[in-house]
Coordinates of C-alpha atoms and ligand atoms in Angstrom, one line a residue:
M1 CA 0.1 0.0 0.1
T2 CA 1.6 2.9 -1.2
I3 CA 0.5 6.5 1.1
E4 CA -0.7 9.4 -0.5
Y5 CA -1.3 12.9 -0.2
T6 CA -3.2 15.5 -2.2
D7 CA -3.7 18.3 0.4
L8 CA -0.4 20.4 1.6
Y9 CA -0.6 22.0 5.4
L10 CA -1.0 25.6 5.5
D11 CA -2.5 28.0 7.5
G12 CA -3.4 25.1 9.8
R13 CA -5.9 23.3 7.0
W14 CA -5.1 21.3 4.6
V15 CA -5.5 22.7 1.5
A16 CA -5.5 22.2 -2.7
P17 CA -2.0 22.7 -4.1
A18 CA -2.4 25.5 -6.8
T19 CA -1.1 23.2 -9.2
A20 CA -1.4 19.7 -10.3
S21 CA 2.2 18.7 -9.7
I22 CA 3.3 15.9 -7.4
I23 CA 6.7 14.8 -5.9
P24 CA 6.7 10.8 -6.4
V25 CA 8.5 8.7 -3.5
I26 CA 11.0 5.8 -4.5
S27 CA 12.7 3.8 -1.5
P28 CA 16.1 3.3 -2.1
S29 CA 16.2 -0.6 -1.1
T30 CA 13.6 -1.8 -3.4
E31 CA 13.6 1.1 -6.2
Q32 CA 9.5 0.9 -5.6
R33 CA 7.2 3.7 -5.3
I34 CA 6.1 4.1 -2.1
G35 CA 3.9 7.2 -2.6
S36 CA 3.4 11.1 -3.3
V37 CA 2.5 13.7 -2.0
P38 CA 2.1 17.6 -4.1
E39 CA 4.9 19.4 -5.5
G40 CA 4.7 23.0 -3.9
S41 CA 5.0 25.7 -6.5
A42 CA 6.0 29.7 -6.2
A43 CA 2.2 30.0 -5.8
D44 CA 1.7 27.6 -2.3
I45 CA 5.0 29.5 -0.8
D46 CA 3.1 32.8 -1.5
A47 CA -0.1 31.3 1.0
A48 CA 2.3 30.3 3.2
V49 CA 4.3 32.9 4.1
A50 CA 1.2 35.4 4.3
A51 CA -0.2 32.8 6.6
A52 CA 3.0 32.7 8.8
A53 CA 3.1 36.4 8.4
T54 CA -0.9 36.4 9.2
A55 CA 0.3 34.3 12.6
F56 CA 3.7 36.4 13.2
A57 CA 1.2 39.8 13.3
D58 CA -1.2 38.9 15.3
P59 CA -1.2 40.8 18.6
A60 CA -3.3 37.8 20.5
G61 CA -1.5 35.1 18.8
W62 CA 1.8 33.1 19.1
A63 CA 4.4 35.5 19.2
H64 CA 2.6 37.1 22.2
W65 CA 2.0 34.2 24.0
D66 CA 4.1 34.4 26.7
G67 CA 6.8 31.7 27.1
A68 CA 5.1 28.8 29.2
R69 CA 1.5 29.0 26.8
R70 CA 4.1 28.3 24.1
A71 CA 5.5 25.6 25.9
E72 CA 2.1 23.8 26.3
A73 CA 1.2 23.5 22.2
L74 CA 5.4 22.8 22.0
A75 CA 4.8 19.8 25.0
R76 CA 1.7 18.4 23.1
F77 CA 3.0 18.5 20.1
A78 CA 5.9 16.3 21.4
D79 CA 3.2 14.1 22.2
E80 CA 1.4 14.1 19.4
L81 CA 4.9 13.0 17.4
L82 CA 5.7 10.6 20.0
K83 CA 2.6 8.9 19.4
R84 CA 3.4 8.9 15.7
G85 CA 6.9 7.6 16.5
E86 CA 7.2 4.7 14.8
E87 CA 5.3 5.4 12.0
T88 CA 7.7 8.2 11.5
A89 CA 10.3 5.5 12.4
I90 CA 9.4 3.7 9.2
R91 CA 8.7 6.5 6.6
V92 CA 12.3 8.3 7.1
S93 CA 13.9 4.7 6.9
S94 CA 11.5 3.3 4.0
Q95 CA 12.3 7.2 2.1
N96 CA 16.3 7.3 2.7
G97 CA 17.4 3.6 3.8
M98 CA 18.2 5.0 7.4
P99 CA 18.6 2.1 9.3
I100 CA 15.2 1.3 11.6
S101 CA 17.3 1.3 14.9
L102 CA 18.7 4.2 14.4
A103 CA 15.4 5.9 12.3
R104 CA 14.0 5.2 16.0
Q105 CA 16.6 7.4 18.2
F106 CA 17.1 9.9 15.3
E107 CA 13.9 10.7 13.5
S108 CA 11.3 9.2 16.2
G109 CA 13.1 10.1 19.7
F110 CA 14.7 13.1 19.2
P111 CA 12.6 15.8 18.0
A112 CA 10.0 15.5 20.8
L113 CA 12.7 16.2 22.8
L114 CA 14.0 19.3 21.6
L115 CA 10.6 20.8 21.9
Q116 CA 10.5 19.8 25.4
Y117 CA 13.8 21.3 25.6
Y118 CA 12.7 24.4 24.2
G119 CA 9.6 25.4 25.7
A120 CA 11.2 24.6 29.2
M121 CA 14.0 27.2 28.2
V122 CA 11.5 29.9 27.0
T123 CA 9.3 29.2 30.3
D124 CA 12.4 30.4 32.6
Q125 CA 13.4 33.4 30.0
Q126 CA 13.7 36.4 31.8
D127 CA 14.8 40.1 30.8
D128 CA 17.8 40.6 31.6
I129 CA 18.5 43.6 34.3
R130 CA 22.0 45.0 34.1
P131 CA 23.7 47.6 35.9
G132 CA 24.6 50.6 33.9
M133 CA 28.1 52.0 33.6
L134 CA 27.0 55.7 33.2
G135 CA 24.5 55.5 35.7
G136 CA 20.7 54.2 35.6
S137 CA 20.8 50.2 34.2
T138 CA 19.5 48.5 30.9
M139 CA 16.5 46.3 30.3
V140 CA 18.0 43.4 27.7
T141 CA 14.8 42.2 25.9
R142 CA 14.2 38.7 23.8
S143 CA 11.8 39.2 20.9
P144 CA 10.9 36.3 18.4
I145 CA 12.7 37.9 14.8
G146 CA 9.1 37.2 12.8
V147 CA 8.8 34.5 9.8
V148 CA 11.4 32.0 9.4
G149 CA 12.1 29.8 5.8
A150 CA 13.2 26.1 6.8
I151 CA 15.2 24.7 4.5
V152 CA 16.3 21.0 5.5
P153 CA 18.0 18.0 3.4
W154 CA 17.3 14.0 3.4
N155 CA 19.4 12.4 5.2
V156 CA 18.1 13.3 9.0
P157 CA 14.7 14.5 8.1
Q158 CA 12.6 15.3 11.3
A159 CA 16.4 16.1 14.0
I160 CA 17.2 18.6 11.1
T161 CA 13.8 19.8 10.9
F162 CA 13.4 20.2 14.4
L163 CA 17.0 21.5 14.7
K164 CA 15.7 24.6 13.3
I165 CA 11.8 24.9 13.9
A166 CA 11.9 23.6 18.1
P167 CA 13.7 26.5 18.9
A168 CA 12.1 28.7 16.1
L169 CA 8.7 27.9 17.6
A170 CA 9.5 28.3 21.2
A171 CA 10.7 31.9 20.7
G172 CA 7.9 32.5 18.9
C173 CA 8.5 32.8 15.1
T174 CA 6.3 31.0 12.9
V175 CA 7.9 28.8 10.3
V176 CA 7.0 27.9 6.0
L177 CA 9.4 24.8 6.3
K178 CA 10.4 23.3 3.2
P179 CA 11.7 19.5 3.2
A180 CA 14.0 17.8 0.8
P181 CA 11.8 15.9 -2.2
E182 CA 13.2 12.4 -1.2
T183 CA 11.5 13.0 2.4
V184 CA 8.0 14.0 2.3
L185 CA 6.0 11.6 3.8
D186 CA 7.3 12.3 7.3
A187 CA 7.2 15.8 7.2
F188 CA 3.4 15.4 5.9
L189 CA 3.4 12.7 9.1
M190 CA 4.5 16.0 11.6
A191 CA 2.2 18.0 10.4
E192 CA -0.7 15.8 11.0
A193 CA 1.1 15.9 14.5
A194 CA 1.0 19.5 14.5
H195 CA -2.4 19.7 13.7
A196 CA -3.8 17.0 16.0
A197 CA -1.4 19.3 19.0
G198 CA -3.5 22.1 18.2
M199 CA -1.2 24.2 17.2
P200 CA -2.4 28.0 15.7
P201 CA -3.1 28.4 12.4
G202 CA 0.0 29.8 10.2
V203 CA 2.4 29.1 13.2
L204 CA 4.0 26.1 10.6
N205 CA 3.9 25.5 7.4
V206 CA 4.9 23.0 5.0
V207 CA 6.1 23.0 1.5
P208 CA 7.6 20.9 -0.4
G209 CA 10.3 21.4 -3.2
G210 CA 13.0 21.1 -4.8
R211 CA 16.2 23.6 -5.7
D212 CA 14.0 26.2 -7.4
L213 CA 11.6 26.7 -4.7
G214 CA 14.0 26.7 -2.3
A215 CA 15.3 29.7 -3.3
Y216 CA 12.4 31.4 -3.7
L217 CA 11.7 30.7 -0.2
V218 CA 15.1 32.0 0.7
S219 CA 14.3 35.3 -1.3
H220 CA 10.4 36.1 -0.4
P221 CA 10.3 39.3 1.1
G222 CA 7.5 38.2 3.7
V223 CA 10.9 36.1 5.5
D224 CA 12.9 37.5 8.4
K225 CA 15.2 35.0 8.6
V226 CA 15.9 31.5 6.6
S227 CA 18.0 28.8 8.6
F228 CA 19.2 26.0 5.9
T229 CA 20.6 22.7 6.3
G230 CA 22.5 21.2 3.2
S231 CA 25.2 20.8 1.2
T232 CA 27.6 23.9 0.7
A233 CA 27.6 24.9 -2.9
A234 CA 23.9 25.7 -2.0
G235 CA 24.4 27.5 1.2
R236 CA 26.7 30.2 -1.0
S237 CA 24.3 30.1 -3.3
I238 CA 21.5 31.2 -0.1
A239 CA 24.2 33.1 1.7
R240 CA 24.6 35.2 -1.0
A241 CA 20.6 35.9 -1.5
C242 CA 20.3 37.0 2.1
G243 CA 23.8 38.8 1.8
E244 CA 22.1 40.7 -1.0
L245 CA 18.8 41.2 1.5
L246 CA 20.6 42.0 4.6
R247 CA 18.5 38.5 5.7
P248 CA 19.8 36.8 8.5
V249 CA 21.0 33.0 8.2
T250 CA 22.1 29.6 9.8
L251 CA 24.0 27.6 7.5
E252 CA 24.9 24.0 8.9
L253 CA 26.6 22.9 5.6
G254 CA 29.2 19.9 4.6
G255 CA 31.8 18.3 6.4
K256 CA 35.0 16.2 5.9
S257 CA 35.7 15.5 9.7
A258 CA 38.4 13.9 11.1
A259 CA 39.0 10.8 13.4
V260 CA 42.2 11.6 15.5
V261 CA 43.9 7.9 16.6
L262 CA 45.9 9.1 19.4
D263 CA 49.5 6.7 19.8
D264 CA 47.9 5.3 23.2
A265 CA 44.5 4.5 21.9
N266 CA 42.7 1.2 22.2
L267 CA 40.3 1.1 18.9
T268 CA 38.9 -2.5 19.8
D269 CA 37.4 -1.2 23.3
D270 CA 35.4 1.7 21.0
L271 CA 34.7 -0.2 18.1
E272 CA 30.6 0.7 18.4
S273 CA 31.5 4.5 19.4
F274 CA 34.2 4.2 16.7
F275 CA 31.5 3.5 14.0
G276 CA 29.1 5.5 15.3
A277 CA 31.2 8.9 14.3
T278 CA 32.9 7.4 11.3
L279 CA 29.8 5.4 9.8
L280 CA 26.7 6.2 10.5
N281 CA 23.4 6.5 8.6
N282 CA 24.9 4.8 5.7
G283 CA 27.9 7.7 5.7
Q284 CA 24.6 9.9 5.3
I285 CA 25.7 12.1 8.0
C286 CA 27.7 15.4 7.8
W287 CA 30.2 15.2 10.9
L288 CA 30.6 12.3 10.1
C289 CA 35.1 11.8 10.2
T290 CA 35.4 10.2 7.3
R291 CA 39.2 10.8 7.7
V292 CA 41.4 8.5 9.6
L293 CA 44.3 9.7 11.1
A294 CA 46.2 7.0 12.6
P295 CA 50.0 7.7 13.6
A296 CA 52.7 6.3 11.6
A297 CA 54.4 3.0 13.9
R298 CA 50.4 1.5 14.7
Y299 CA 48.8 2.6 10.8
D300 CA 49.1 -1.3 9.9
E301 CA 47.3 -2.7 12.9
I302 CA 44.8 0.5 13.0
V303 CA 44.1 -0.1 9.0
D304 CA 43.6 -3.6 10.2
T305 CA 41.2 -3.0 12.9
V306 CA 39.4 -0.4 10.6
T307 CA 38.6 -2.9 8.4
D308 CA 37.7 -6.2 10.8
L309 CA 35.3 -3.3 12.3
V310 CA 33.9 -2.8 8.8
K311 CA 33.6 -6.4 7.3
T312 CA 30.9 -7.0 10.5
I313 CA 28.6 -5.0 9.4
T314 CA 25.3 -6.0 8.5
V315 CA 23.8 -4.7 5.0
G316 CA 20.8 -5.0 3.9
D317 CA 17.1 -4.1 4.2
P318 CA 17.1 -0.7 6.4
L319 CA 13.4 -1.7 8.1
S320 CA 15.2 -5.3 9.6
D321 CA 16.1 -4.6 13.3
D322 CA 19.6 -6.5 12.5
T323 CA 20.9 -3.6 9.6
L324 CA 23.5 -1.8 10.2
M325 CA 23.6 -0.5 7.0
G326 CA 21.4 0.6 4.5
P327 CA 21.4 1.6 0.9
L328 CA 22.0 5.5 -0.4
V329 CA 19.3 7.9 -0.5
S330 CA 19.3 7.7 -4.8
A331 CA 20.9 6.2 -7.4
R332 CA 22.7 9.6 -7.9
Q333 CA 23.8 9.4 -4.5
R334 CA 25.1 5.8 -5.2
D335 CA 26.8 6.9 -9.0
R336 CA 28.5 9.7 -7.1
V337 CA 29.9 8.1 -4.0
E338 CA 31.0 5.3 -6.8
G339 CA 32.9 7.9 -8.6
Y340 CA 35.2 9.2 -5.2
I341 CA 36.3 5.4 -4.9
A342 CA 37.0 5.7 -8.2
A343 CA 38.8 8.6 -8.0
G344 CA 40.5 6.8 -4.6
R345 CA 42.2 3.9 -6.7
K346 CA 43.1 6.3 -9.7
D347 CA 45.2 8.4 -6.8
G348 CA 46.5 4.9 -6.0
G349 CA 44.3 4.5 -2.5
R350 CA 44.4 0.6 -1.6
V351 CA 40.8 -0.7 -0.9
T352 CA 41.0 -2.7 2.3
V353 CA 37.3 -3.6 2.4
G354 CA 34.3 -2.9 -0.2
G355 CA 34.4 -0.9 -3.5
G356 CA 31.7 -2.2 -4.9
R357 CA 27.9 -2.6 -5.4
T358 CA 25.8 -5.3 -3.0
G359 CA 22.1 -6.3 -3.3
D360 CA 20.4 -7.7 -6.5
R361 CA 18.4 -4.2 -5.7
G362 CA 18.8 -0.8 -4.2
W363 CA 20.8 1.9 -4.6
F364 CA 23.6 -0.4 -1.6
V365 CA 27.5 0.6 -2.2
E366 CA 29.4 -1.4 0.6
P367 CA 30.6 0.6 3.3
T368 CA 35.0 0.7 1.2
V369 CA 38.4 1.6 3.6
F370 CA 41.1 2.8 2.2
A371 CA 44.6 2.8 2.8
G372 CA 47.8 4.6 1.6
V373 CA 45.6 7.6 1.3
R374 CA 47.7 10.8 1.5
P375 CA 46.0 14.4 2.3
D376 CA 45.7 16.0 -1.0
H377 CA 44.0 13.1 -2.4
T378 CA 40.6 13.6 -3.8
I379 CA 38.8 11.1 -1.3
A380 CA 40.7 12.9 1.6
R381 CA 39.3 16.5 0.7
E382 CA 35.8 16.5 -0.3
E383 CA 33.0 14.9 1.3
I384 CA 31.6 11.7 -0.2
F385 CA 28.9 11.3 1.8
G386 CA 28.4 7.6 1.7
P387 CA 30.2 4.9 3.9
V388 CA 33.8 5.2 2.6
L389 CA 36.9 6.3 5.0
S390 CA 40.2 7.0 4.2
V391 CA 43.0 6.1 6.7
I392 CA 45.8 8.5 6.6
P393 CA 49.4 8.2 8.5
Y394 CA 50.9 11.0 10.9
T395 CA 54.5 11.1 12.4
D396 CA 53.4 13.1 16.1
E397 CA 50.8 15.2 16.9
D398 CA 51.8 18.1 15.4
Q399 CA 51.6 16.8 11.9
A400 CA 48.3 15.1 12.6
V401 CA 46.8 18.3 13.6
A402 CA 48.0 20.0 10.5
V403 CA 46.4 17.3 8.7
A404 CA 43.1 17.3 10.9
N405 CA 42.5 21.1 10.1
S406 CA 44.0 21.2 6.6
S407 CA 40.4 20.6 5.7
D408 CA 38.2 23.2 3.8
Y409 CA 35.4 21.7 6.3
G410 CA 35.8 22.1 10.2
L411 CA 32.1 20.5 11.3
G412 CA 32.9 17.7 13.6
G413 CA 35.9 15.6 14.6
T414 CA 37.2 12.9 17.3
V415 CA 39.7 12.1 19.1
W416 CA 40.3 8.8 20.2
T417 CA 43.1 8.3 22.9
A418 CA 43.5 5.7 26.5
D419 CA 43.6 9.6 28.4
P420 CA 40.4 11.5 28.1
E421 CA 42.4 14.8 29.3
R422 CA 44.7 14.5 26.8
G423 CA 42.0 13.9 24.0
A424 CA 40.6 17.1 25.2
R425 CA 44.0 19.0 25.2
F426 CA 43.8 17.9 21.8
A427 CA 40.8 18.7 20.6
R428 CA 41.0 22.0 21.3
R429 CA 43.9 22.8 18.6
I430 CA 41.1 21.3 15.8
A431 CA 39.7 23.4 13.5
S432 CA 35.7 22.6 14.1
G433 CA 33.2 23.4 15.6
T434 CA 31.7 20.2 17.4
V435 CA 34.4 17.5 18.4
G436 CA 34.0 14.3 20.5
I437 CA 36.5 12.4 22.8
N438 CA 36.1 8.7 22.5
G439 CA 33.2 9.2 20.6
Y440 CA 30.9 11.4 18.8
A441 CA 26.4 12.5 19.8
N442 CA 24.9 16.1 19.0
D443 CA 23.9 16.3 22.9
P444 CA 20.8 19.0 23.2
T445 CA 22.3 21.4 25.6
A446 CA 25.6 22.0 23.8
P447 CA 26.0 24.6 20.4
F448 CA 26.3 22.6 16.9
G449 CA 27.5 23.7 14.0
G450 CA 30.6 24.4 11.9
I451 CA 32.9 26.7 10.8
K452 CA 34.7 27.6 7.2
N453 CA 32.9 25.6 4.5
S454 CA 31.0 24.1 7.1
G455 CA 28.6 27.3 7.8
M456 CA 28.1 29.9 9.7
G457 CA 26.0 30.5 13.1
R458 CA 24.8 27.3 15.8
E459 CA 22.1 25.2 16.1
L460 CA 21.2 23.3 20.0
G461 CA 21.7 24.7 22.9
P462 CA 21.1 28.4 24.6
E463 CA 22.5 29.6 21.3
G464 CA 20.0 28.0 19.1
L465 CA 17.6 30.4 20.8
S466 CA 18.9 33.3 20.7
S467 CA 19.6 32.7 16.3
Y468 CA 15.9 33.2 16.7
Q469 CA 15.6 36.2 18.8
N470 CA 16.4 39.9 18.7
L471 CA 18.4 42.1 21.3
K472 CA 16.8 44.7 22.6
S473 CA 18.0 47.0 24.9
I474 CA 16.0 49.9 26.9
Y475 CA 18.1 52.2 29.3
L476 CA 16.5 52.6 31.7
D477 CA 16.3 55.7 34.8
M478 CA 17.7 58.0 32.0
R479 CA 17.0 61.4 33.9
Ligands
LIG1 P1 21.3 20.1 -1.3 O1 21.9 21.5 -0.4 O2 21.4 19.9 -2.2 O3 19.9 19.9 -0.4 C1 19.6 20.4 1.4 C2 18.1 21.1 0.7 O4 18.3 22.3 -0.3 C3 16.9 20.7 -0.3 O5 15.7 20.8 0.7 C4 17.0 20.7 -1.6 O6 15.7 21.0 -2.3 C5 17.5 22.7 -1.0 N1 18.6 23.0 -1.8 C6 19.2 22.5 -2.8 N2 19.6 23.9 -3.2 C7 19.2 25.0 -2.8 C8 18.9 26.6 -2.9 N3 19.8 26.8 -3.6 N4 18.4 27.2 -2.3 C9 17.2 27.0 -1.8 N5 17.2 25.5 -1.5 C10 18.2 24.6 -1.9 O7 22.0 18.8 -0.1 P2 21.8 17.3 0.0 O8 22.0 16.8 -1.4 O9 20.5 17.1 -0.2 O10 22.2 16.9 1.3 C11 23.3 16.5 1.9 C12 23.9 17.4 2.1 O11 23.9 18.4 3.1 C13 25.8 17.7 2.2 O12 26.4 17.7 1.7 C14 25.4 17.2 3.8 O13 27.1 17.6 4.4 C15 24.7 18.3 4.3 N6 23.7 18.4 5.7 C16 24.7 19.3 6.3 C17 24.0 19.2 7.8 C18 25.0 19.9 9.1 O14 24.2 20.3 9.8 N7 25.7 20.7 8.8 C19 23.8 18.2 8.5 C20 23.5 17.4 7.5 C21 23.5 17.4 5.8

């Protein structure tokens, strides 16, 4: 049975789209059609932005509710998401190939957690009264920025959506969400949850479509802030548009992070964490540490450990509980990854495991390890967004820092060591927005984001909320 939607969720209602165009959804493991949604058009974005702007301007509406009242609404939204948690995991897994066990964690539970987290934060948030240096005092207030255009990719669609909309809604903003065309069925289920939770009309609107529709939303005169996660190329183009408009923008872009194995590390004790930091979600996460930096004296041993780990990975049906790795999201993505594997061989890298396709249907690529990779090889520099690791030797810690930091990106990173304090000292030297010691996880309390080509701004933590708020200083007692 396929899942077919005929209407869009705009202004708190399911309404007929402006055009008859649809987005078909194809399973990456069976190559069968599993559903469709209407494709949004410029007219639908106009309607969504108008609804969001009207909701934002309502003097008794969402933006003017106190934080506690918004938090109650977000808690109801979280409950409705949790009721649909298993269905959300199944839809994500069926659309993008994410192993179901991971989808339950990232896509079912995390969004509700973020709504609760930011709800609690705005419930407690007070104006800040600061004693002045020139006499009197200043009251620093925070107000919601306005209408947010949120554009998300397909790889971790629900978690990434809520990195944006949980703080935006908690702050009092209203949102127009544009999901990626590959993952729309989960976005429509999320809209059903919002509706069931009684979110006020216009506060959250969902218009799916491709790149052109995203660009239209970015430049729409009714949008006050853009929040984007996706490729660096698209991020540059969005940054240009927002620069011209002087429109605030948060950009979470690509990565090519390093897993630095220090000479005292015992990797075999941490294989599950190492897998999580390097190959999770079929290699399709922006912060994955796909460059493994190994001390030259232990190079062969570490290549063997990583190779043996990869040999144990169960590749197969993403809906099976036992699967650790599913297919890539699309034929295009598989071709891209295979192109990189060919480039790795051409540059002189040696495949120690994988390197080919697997399965008789679906867009499966074998998890692959390259040894003999130099930092200047294409596969060590460019984001592959697939299950391909490069093991690169280093001679001493200073050289490891230099290689780790030679990337154009700076999003994630990990340090593997028997001495966590040494790991933390090393982590300070890595040019990146986030680094994990003996593992990696985006904790909701800590800012997440990148430097260099990995983007601008931070999500999560209190910083994630403040990016949806305008600050105003009211100078008191000026007589
Ligand atoms: P993509 O940039 O092609 O698309 C992402 C989203 O942006 C989609 O919704 C797409 O329709 C839209 N889009 C594309 N071009 C646009 C434009 N010019 N203007 C407005 N919208 C546009 O990326 P993708 O290939 O779908 O996703 C994979 C990329 O996302 C990888 O590079 C990955 O590293 C990155 N990513 C980054 C993070 C992060 O937090 N830093 C998280 C996940 C994915």
